């Protein structure tokens, strides 16, 4: 998760003079090192300290005056997640183990090299994905024997329901990277059901009877430790992977998010994908939010479920882009602005003691990204 440059700067501006005075009392602290102090509050920290981490979390180390009480940790960076390195790429995850408050959703960041394959597998949790980089080929087969194959690129989504076996392979020119989102906070990428594991745990004579071939046919089945994410030749055109006579799944497991017309304001855009426009995605709803410099995601809340976020680009001179994910079949938010605008004005004004300027500025229509 990236940090806002604006947040860092605004926090640093809380009391530069106070920090300078505190540093003067702590001669071993590097110049510009923050201290947990505000005028009349806190005191110097003589260490031991982890200054780089403190600089990344300024509002935790020097809480703003608006803070009150303590909340659970609300973020965990993928950069602190264990990286599993395989022959065909790598993977890392943030689950309930790393981010204890995330009970409903777990996330996996995965890289497949050119030709790299995420082995044929399935899991009890549903899988939603956003393509971050490159191109991939995805395949799946449903419980009625209908199959699916598609090539996906940056900004595309896929969704595989729980129990649906599937695969992913990196394509040319440089494989792919993608974010996986699972509808279970306790999900673990290490506990998926691999096809190689199945073969290795079934006696060859049973496999022989199942497939109607000699048991010797399975003498070369690789050990699961050799697979999981492994290299294969890059497949040919998508049409070459079509299975003759196979029926397609009734609802596509992929979705072109960037082809959608977004909700657009002068300060940014929002693209929403849920079961209304991506019918297969019945347990995960999402929004891709882009905020231009100086913009702000308006004050709001979600009435139906928790929100899990993934930050794609940092703020600063370029747009901030992040994903909002929800364990739900539909996306819903309630805007503070619209709530007030659609409530009898006398009630709102009498409750909050607002003047006419505020009341006349309230918006009845959607504006998820506003100027700041």
Short mmCIF file of C-alpha atoms in Angstrom, two decimals:
data_model
loop_
_atom_site.label_atom_id
_atom_site.label_comp_id
_atom_site.label_asym_id
_atom_site.label_seq_id
_atom_site.Cartn_x
_atom_site.Cartn_y
_atom_site.Cartn_z
CA UNK A 1 0.00 0.00 0.00
CA UNK A 2 1.42 3.39 -0.99
CA UNK A 3 1.38 6.41 1.24
CA UNK A 4 0.10 9.79 0.21
CA UNK A 5 2.79 12.43 -0.27
CA UNK A 6 0.19 14.94 0.74
CA UNK A 7 -0.35 13.12 4.03
CA UNK A 8 3.38 13.07 4.71
CA UNK A 9 3.74 16.77 3.97
CA UNK A 10 0.67 17.86 5.88
CA UNK A 11 1.71 15.85 8.93
CA UNK A 12 5.26 17.20 8.78
CA UNK A 13 3.80 20.69 8.74
CA UNK A 14 1.98 20.16 12.04
CA UNK A 15 4.90 21.51 14.00
CA UNK A 16 8.24 21.94 12.27
CA UNK A 17 9.46 24.17 15.04
CA UNK A 18 8.45 21.57 17.62
CA UNK A 19 10.32 18.83 15.76
CA UNK A 20 13.41 21.01 15.47
CA UNK A 21 13.30 21.73 19.19
CA UNK A 22 12.86 18.03 19.96
CA UNK A 23 15.82 17.11 17.76
CA UNK A 24 17.95 19.61 19.58
CA UNK A 25 17.22 17.64 22.76
CA UNK A 26 18.08 14.37 21.02
CA UNK A 27 21.59 14.94 19.62
CA UNK A 28 21.89 11.43 18.15
CA UNK A 29 18.79 11.82 15.95
CA UNK A 30 19.46 12.53 12.24
CA UNK A 31 18.41 15.94 10.97
CA UNK A 32 14.72 16.10 10.13
CA UNK A 33 13.88 13.04 12.23
CA UNK A 34 10.29 13.29 13.52
CA UNK A 35 9.54 13.20 17.21
CA UNK A 36 6.27 12.06 18.85
CA UNK A 37 5.34 15.51 20.01
CA UNK A 38 2.89 18.33 19.31
CA UNK A 39 2.66 21.64 21.17
CA UNK A 40 1.84 20.72 24.74
CA UNK A 41 1.71 16.98 24.01
CA UNK A 42 4.13 14.03 23.85
CA UNK A 43 7.89 14.11 24.24
CA UNK A 44 11.12 13.09 22.60
CA UNK A 45 11.94 9.49 21.66
CA UNK A 46 15.58 8.62 22.40
CA UNK A 47 15.29 5.16 20.82
CA UNK A 48 15.81 2.49 19.84
CA UNK A 49 13.89 3.54 16.74
CA UNK A 50 13.11 2.50 13.18
CA UNK A 51 13.14 5.95 11.56
CA UNK A 52 12.49 4.84 7.94
CA UNK A 53 9.33 3.03 9.07
CA UNK A 54 8.27 6.01 11.18
CA UNK A 55 8.66 8.28 8.16
CA UNK A 56 6.40 5.97 6.18
CA UNK A 57 3.75 6.12 8.90
CA UNK A 58 3.81 9.73 10.10
CA UNK A 59 0.20 9.84 11.28
CA UNK A 60 0.83 6.83 13.52
CA UNK A 61 4.08 8.06 15.02
CA UNK A 62 2.85 11.65 15.43
CA UNK A 63 -0.96 11.34 15.49
CA UNK A 64 -2.84 14.46 14.37
CA UNK A 65 -4.84 16.34 16.99
CA UNK A 66 -8.08 14.95 15.49
CA UNK A 67 -7.15 11.39 16.54
CA UNK A 68 -8.93 9.86 19.51
CA UNK A 69 -8.50 6.37 20.88
CA UNK A 70 -6.98 3.36 19.14
CA UNK A 71 -8.20 1.36 16.13
CA UNK A 72 -6.95 -1.92 14.72
CA UNK A 73 -4.15 -1.81 12.18
CA UNK A 74 -5.82 -0.99 8.86
CA UNK A 75 -2.99 -1.62 6.40
CA UNK A 76 -0.24 -4.04 5.52
CA UNK A 77 2.18 -3.59 2.57
CA UNK A 78 2.84 -6.41 0.13
CA UNK A 79 6.49 -5.37 0.33
CA UNK A 80 6.59 -6.90 3.83
CA UNK A 81 4.97 -10.16 2.69
CA UNK A 82 7.01 -13.32 2.22
CA UNK A 83 7.95 -13.79 -1.44
CA UNK A 84 7.63 -17.36 -2.74
CA UNK A 85 10.06 -17.77 -5.65
CA UNK A 86 9.31 -20.48 -8.22
CA UNK A 87 10.77 -21.50 -11.60
CA UNK A 88 8.03 -19.71 -13.51
CA UNK A 89 7.57 -16.58 -11.40
CA UNK A 90 6.73 -15.55 -7.83
CA UNK A 91 3.84 -14.93 -5.46
CA UNK A 92 3.14 -13.21 -2.13
CA UNK A 93 0.00 -12.72 -0.09
CA UNK A 94 -1.73 -10.55 2.50
CA UNK A 95 -4.36 -12.47 4.46
CA UNK A 96 -5.95 -12.36 7.89
CA UNK A 97 -2.61 -13.57 9.28
CA UNK A 98 -0.85 -10.39 8.11
CA UNK A 99 -3.81 -7.99 8.35
CA UNK A 100 -5.86 -9.25 11.27
CA UNK A 101 -8.83 -6.96 10.67
CA UNK A 102 -9.42 -8.41 7.18
CA UNK A 103 -11.85 -11.25 7.93
CA UNK A 104 -13.69 -11.30 4.60
CA UNK A 105 -10.98 -10.81 1.97
CA UNK A 106 -7.43 -11.99 1.30
CA UNK A 107 -5.13 -10.76 -1.47
CA UNK A 108 -2.35 -12.32 -3.55
CA UNK A 109 0.15 -10.53 -5.79
CA UNK A 110 1.48 -12.93 -8.44
CA UNK A 111 4.01 -12.68 -11.26
CA UNK A 112 4.21 -15.21 -14.11
CA UNK A 113 7.18 -15.03 -16.46
CA UNK A 114 6.70 -15.49 -20.20
CA UNK A 115 5.22 -18.99 -20.49
CA UNK A 116 5.03 -19.34 -16.69
CA UNK A 117 2.02 -21.38 -15.57
CA UNK A 118 0.05 -21.26 -12.35
CA UNK A 119 -0.66 -24.96 -12.16
CA UNK A 120 -4.16 -26.37 -12.76
CA UNK A 121 -5.86 -26.03 -9.39
CA UNK A 122 -8.97 -25.02 -7.48
CA UNK A 123 -9.81 -23.73 -4.01
CA UNK A 124 -12.77 -23.33 -1.68
CA UNK A 125 -12.73 -19.53 -1.97
CA UNK A 126 -13.85 -17.66 -5.09
CA UNK A 127 -11.07 -15.88 -7.00
CA UNK A 128 -11.34 -12.34 -8.44
CA UNK A 129 -8.41 -10.79 -10.30
CA UNK A 130 -7.19 -7.48 -11.72
CA UNK A 131 -4.43 -7.50 -14.33
CA UNK A 132 -1.62 -5.14 -13.30
CA UNK A 133 0.91 -5.80 -16.06
CA UNK A 134 1.36 -7.76 -19.28
CA UNK A 135 -0.89 -10.43 -20.75
CA UNK A 136 -2.14 -13.83 -19.57
CA UNK A 137 -4.21 -16.74 -20.80
CA UNK A 138 -6.79 -18.06 -18.38
CA UNK A 139 -8.74 -21.32 -18.62
CA UNK A 140 -11.49 -22.97 -16.55
CA UNK A 141 -14.03 -25.80 -16.61
CA UNK A 142 -17.32 -25.65 -14.70
CA UNK A 143 -19.32 -28.39 -12.96
CA UNK A 144 -21.43 -29.02 -16.08
CA UNK A 145 -18.46 -29.71 -18.32
CA UNK A 146 -18.50 -26.32 -20.02
CA UNK A 147 -15.14 -24.68 -20.60
CA UNK A 148 -13.66 -21.21 -20.82
CA UNK A 149 -10.47 -19.67 -22.24
CA UNK A 150 -9.52 -16.03 -22.75
CA UNK A 151 -6.52 -13.74 -23.08
CA UNK A 152 -6.49 -10.81 -20.63
CA UNK A 153 -4.43 -7.64 -20.41
CA UNK A 154 -3.88 -4.65 -18.14
CA UNK A 155 -7.11 -3.51 -16.49
CA UNK A 156 -9.02 -6.70 -17.30
CA UNK A 157 -10.73 -8.76 -14.59
CA UNK A 158 -11.54 -12.40 -14.09
CA UNK A 159 -13.65 -14.27 -11.57
CA UNK A 160 -13.62 -18.01 -10.89
CA UNK A 161 -16.36 -19.26 -8.54
CA UNK A 162 -15.39 -21.43 -5.59
CA UNK A 163 -14.50 -24.97 -6.63
CA UNK A 164 -14.05 -24.17 -10.33
CA UNK A 165 -10.73 -25.62 -11.61
CA UNK A 166 -8.64 -23.13 -13.55
CA UNK A 167 -5.17 -22.14 -14.75
CA UNK A 168 -3.21 -18.98 -15.64
CA UNK A 169 -0.25 -18.62 -18.02
CA UNK A 170 1.95 -15.62 -18.77
CA UNK A 171 2.09 -14.60 -22.44
CA UNK A 172 4.56 -12.68 -24.58
CA UNK A 173 6.32 -10.32 -24.53
CA UNK A 174 7.05 -10.36 -20.77
CA UNK A 175 4.53 -12.48 -18.91
CA UNK A 176 2.22 -10.78 -16.44
CA UNK A 177 1.51 -9.61 -12.90
CA UNK A 178 -1.93 -9.56 -11.32
CA UNK A 179 -3.77 -9.02 -8.06
CA UNK A 180 -5.90 -11.92 -6.83
CA UNK A 181 -8.70 -11.27 -4.35
CA UNK A 182 -10.38 -14.11 -2.43
CA UNK A 183 -13.68 -13.94 -0.56
CA UNK A 184 -12.20 -15.43 2.63
CA UNK A 185 -9.72 -13.56 4.84
CA UNK A 186 -8.16 -16.84 6.04
CA UNK A 187 -7.41 -18.05 2.50
CA UNK A 188 -3.87 -19.22 1.87
CA UNK A 189 -2.22 -19.56 -1.52
CA UNK A 190 -0.28 -22.49 -0.03
CA UNK A 191 -3.45 -24.53 0.54
CA UNK A 192 -4.89 -24.72 -2.98
CA UNK A 193 -5.85 -28.08 -4.49
CA UNK A 194 -3.21 -28.86 -7.12
CA UNK A 195 -3.76 -31.41 -9.90
CA UNK A 196 -0.22 -32.76 -9.36
CA UNK A 197 -0.97 -33.33 -5.67
CA UNK A 198 -4.01 -35.38 -6.60
CA UNK A 199 -2.04 -37.57 -9.00
CA UNK A 200 0.76 -38.09 -6.48
CA UNK A 201 -1.63 -39.18 -3.72
CA UNK A 202 -3.59 -41.71 -5.78
CA UNK A 203 -2.06 -45.18 -6.37
CA UNK A 204 -1.09 -45.77 -10.03
CA UNK A 205 -3.38 -48.80 -10.31
CA UNK A 206 -6.35 -46.64 -9.26
CA UNK A 207 -5.38 -43.99 -11.81
CA UNK A 208 -5.09 -46.76 -14.41
CA UNK A 209 -8.64 -47.94 -13.73
CA UNK A 210 -9.98 -44.38 -13.69
CA UNK A 211 -8.50 -43.45 -17.08
CA UNK A 212 -8.56 -46.90 -18.71
CA UNK A 213 -4.82 -46.94 -19.46
CA UNK A 214 -1.83 -48.94 -18.12
CA UNK A 215 -0.46 -47.92 -14.72
CA UNK A 216 2.93 -47.38 -16.35
CA UNK A 217 1.45 -44.33 -18.10
CA UNK A 218 1.84 -42.42 -14.83
CA UNK A 219 5.47 -43.27 -14.17
CA UNK A 220 6.66 -39.79 -15.16
CA UNK A 221 4.12 -37.74 -13.23
CA UNK A 222 6.18 -34.92 -11.64
CA UNK A 223 6.35 -34.24 -7.95
CA UNK A 224 4.19 -31.25 -6.85
CA UNK A 225 7.35 -29.49 -5.68
CA UNK A 226 8.38 -29.20 -9.35
CA UNK A 227 5.20 -27.39 -10.36
CA UNK A 228 2.89 -24.80 -8.71
CA UNK A 229 4.41 -21.97 -10.83
CA UNK A 230 6.53 -23.50 -13.58
CA UNK A 231 7.67 -22.76 -17.15
CA UNK A 232 6.06 -24.12 -20.31
CA UNK A 233 6.26 -22.99 -23.94
CA UNK A 234 4.13 -19.96 -24.74
CA UNK A 235 0.83 -21.18 -26.21
CA UNK A 236 -0.29 -20.33 -29.73
CA UNK A 237 -3.23 -18.09 -30.63
CA UNK A 238 -6.28 -18.30 -28.40
CA UNK A 239 -8.18 -20.20 -31.08
CA UNK A 240 -5.63 -23.02 -30.85
CA UNK A 241 -6.66 -23.66 -27.24
CA UNK A 242 -10.34 -24.06 -28.07
CA UNK A 243 -11.54 -27.60 -27.27
CA UNK A 244 -13.51 -29.06 -30.22
CA UNK A 245 -17.06 -29.96 -29.26
CA UNK A 246 -16.87 -28.25 -25.86
CA UNK A 247 -19.68 -25.93 -24.80
CA UNK A 248 -18.71 -22.51 -23.41
CA UNK A 249 -19.66 -21.38 -19.92
CA UNK A 250 -22.93 -19.38 -20.01
CA UNK A 251 -21.39 -16.31 -18.34
CA UNK A 252 -17.89 -15.13 -19.19
CA UNK A 253 -15.35 -15.45 -16.38
CA UNK A 254 -13.52 -12.33 -17.68
CA UNK A 255 -14.49 -8.67 -17.92
CA UNK A 256 -12.99 -5.61 -19.68
CA UNK A 257 -13.13 -3.05 -16.88
CA UNK A 258 -11.32 -0.31 -18.78
CA UNK A 259 -13.87 -0.50 -21.62
CA UNK A 260 -16.57 0.74 -19.26
CA UNK A 261 -17.72 4.35 -19.32
CA UNK A 262 -16.72 5.63 -15.86
CA UNK A 263 -18.51 7.91 -13.48
CA UNK A 264 -16.58 11.05 -14.34
CA UNK A 265 -16.04 14.26 -12.38
CA UNK A 266 -13.55 17.07 -12.92
CA UNK A 267 -11.40 15.53 -10.20
CA UNK A 268 -11.36 11.89 -11.28
CA UNK A 269 -13.21 8.77 -12.36
CA UNK A 270 -14.75 5.64 -10.87
CA UNK A 271 -15.40 2.36 -12.68
CA UNK A 272 -17.60 -0.14 -10.84
CA UNK A 273 -17.72 -3.88 -11.57
CA UNK A 274 -20.21 -6.15 -9.81
CA UNK A 275 -22.79 -8.76 -10.75
CA UNK A 276 -24.83 -6.16 -12.64
CA UNK A 277 -22.23 -5.73 -15.40
CA UNK A 278 -20.00 -8.75 -14.64
CA UNK A 279 -22.65 -11.41 -13.93
CA UNK A 280 -20.22 -14.20 -13.03
CA UNK A 281 -18.81 -12.18 -10.11
CA UNK A 282 -21.39 -13.01 -7.45
CA UNK A 283 -19.25 -12.68 -4.31
CA UNK A 284 -16.85 -9.83 -5.15
CA UNK A 285 -17.77 -6.27 -6.15
CA UNK A 286 -15.12 -3.67 -6.92
CA UNK A 287 -14.45 -0.10 -7.94
CA UNK A 288 -11.38 1.28 -9.70
CA UNK A 289 -10.97 4.85 -8.46
CA UNK A 290 -8.73 7.42 -10.12
CA UNK A 291 -8.18 10.73 -8.31
CA UNK A 292 -6.41 13.57 -10.08
CA UNK A 293 -3.88 15.67 -8.13
CA UNK A 294 -5.81 17.88 -5.74
CA UNK A 295 -8.87 15.61 -5.76
CA UNK A 296 -10.38 13.59 -2.92
CA UNK A 297 -12.60 10.52 -2.62
CA UNK A 298 -15.69 12.05 -1.07
CA UNK A 299 -16.69 11.19 2.51
CA UNK A 300 -18.83 8.05 2.34
CA UNK A 301 -19.46 4.62 3.78
CA UNK A 302 -20.57 1.21 2.51
CA UNK A 303 -23.78 -0.16 4.03
CA UNK A 304 -23.44 -3.77 2.90
CA UNK A 305 -19.93 -4.98 3.78
CA UNK A 306 -16.30 -4.15 4.65
CA UNK A 307 -13.97 -2.42 2.19
CA UNK A 308 -10.56 -3.84 1.18
CA UNK A 309 -8.26 -1.57 -0.81
CA UNK A 310 -5.23 -2.02 -3.05
CA UNK A 311 -3.17 1.00 -4.14
CA UNK A 312 -1.81 0.92 -7.69
CA UNK A 313 -0.16 4.33 -8.01
CA UNK A 314 0.90 6.94 -5.49
CA UNK A 315 -0.36 10.49 -5.23
CA UNK A 316 1.75 13.49 -6.17
CA UNK A 317 2.16 14.87 -9.68
CA UNK A 318 0.34 11.91 -11.23
CA UNK A 319 -3.13 10.44 -10.57
CA UNK A 320 -3.76 8.20 -7.58
CA UNK A 321 -5.32 4.90 -8.63
CA UNK A 322 -6.68 2.35 -6.20
CA UNK A 323 -9.12 -0.54 -6.08
CA UNK A 324 -11.96 -0.87 -3.61
CA UNK A 325 -13.06 -4.51 -3.14
CA UNK A 326 -16.10 -5.88 -1.32
CA UNK A 327 -17.36 -9.34 -0.44
CA UNK A 328 -20.73 -8.75 -2.03
CA UNK A 329 -22.65 -9.32 -5.26
CA UNK A 330 -23.20 -5.59 -5.61
CA UNK A 331 -21.39 -2.32 -5.04
CA UNK A 332 -23.02 0.22 -2.72
CA UNK A 333 -21.88 3.39 -1.04
CA UNK A 334 -23.71 6.13 0.79
CA UNK A 335 -22.40 9.64 0.30
CA UNK A 336 -22.42 11.97 3.29
CA UNK A 337 -23.16 14.81 0.89
CA UNK A 338 -26.15 13.09 -0.78
CA UNK A 339 -27.50 11.94 2.59
CA UNK A 340 -27.62 15.52 3.76
CA UNK A 341 -28.92 16.84 0.42
CA UNK A 342 -31.82 14.38 0.37
CA UNK A 343 -32.83 14.96 4.00
CA UNK A 344 -35.24 17.81 4.87
CA UNK A 345 -32.98 20.90 5.04
CA UNK A 346 -34.52 22.24 8.23
CA UNK A 347 -33.61 18.96 9.98
CA UNK A 348 -30.03 19.03 8.72
CA UNK A 349 -29.55 22.71 9.47
CA UNK A 350 -31.09 22.40 12.90
CA UNK A 351 -28.90 19.43 13.76
CA UNK A 352 -25.52 20.72 12.56
CA UNK A 353 -26.07 24.51 12.81
CA UNK A 354 -24.97 24.98 9.20
CA UNK A 355 -25.23 28.23 7.31
CA UNK A 356 -26.89 28.81 3.94
CA UNK A 357 -23.58 28.50 2.08
CA UNK A 358 -23.16 24.87 3.14
CA UNK A 359 -26.81 24.01 2.54
CA UNK A 360 -26.79 25.42 -0.98
CA UNK A 361 -23.59 23.52 -1.84
CA UNK A 362 -25.06 20.07 -1.08
CA UNK A 363 -25.25 17.70 -4.07
CA UNK A 364 -28.18 15.40 -4.80
CA UNK A 365 -26.35 13.62 -7.62
CA UNK A 366 -23.32 11.27 -7.53
CA UNK A 367 -19.84 12.82 -7.25
CA UNK A 368 -17.56 10.14 -5.80
CA UNK A 369 -14.39 12.18 -6.45
CA UNK A 370 -14.41 15.85 -5.48
CA UNK A 371 -11.92 18.74 -5.56
CA UNK A 372 -9.94 19.10 -2.35
#
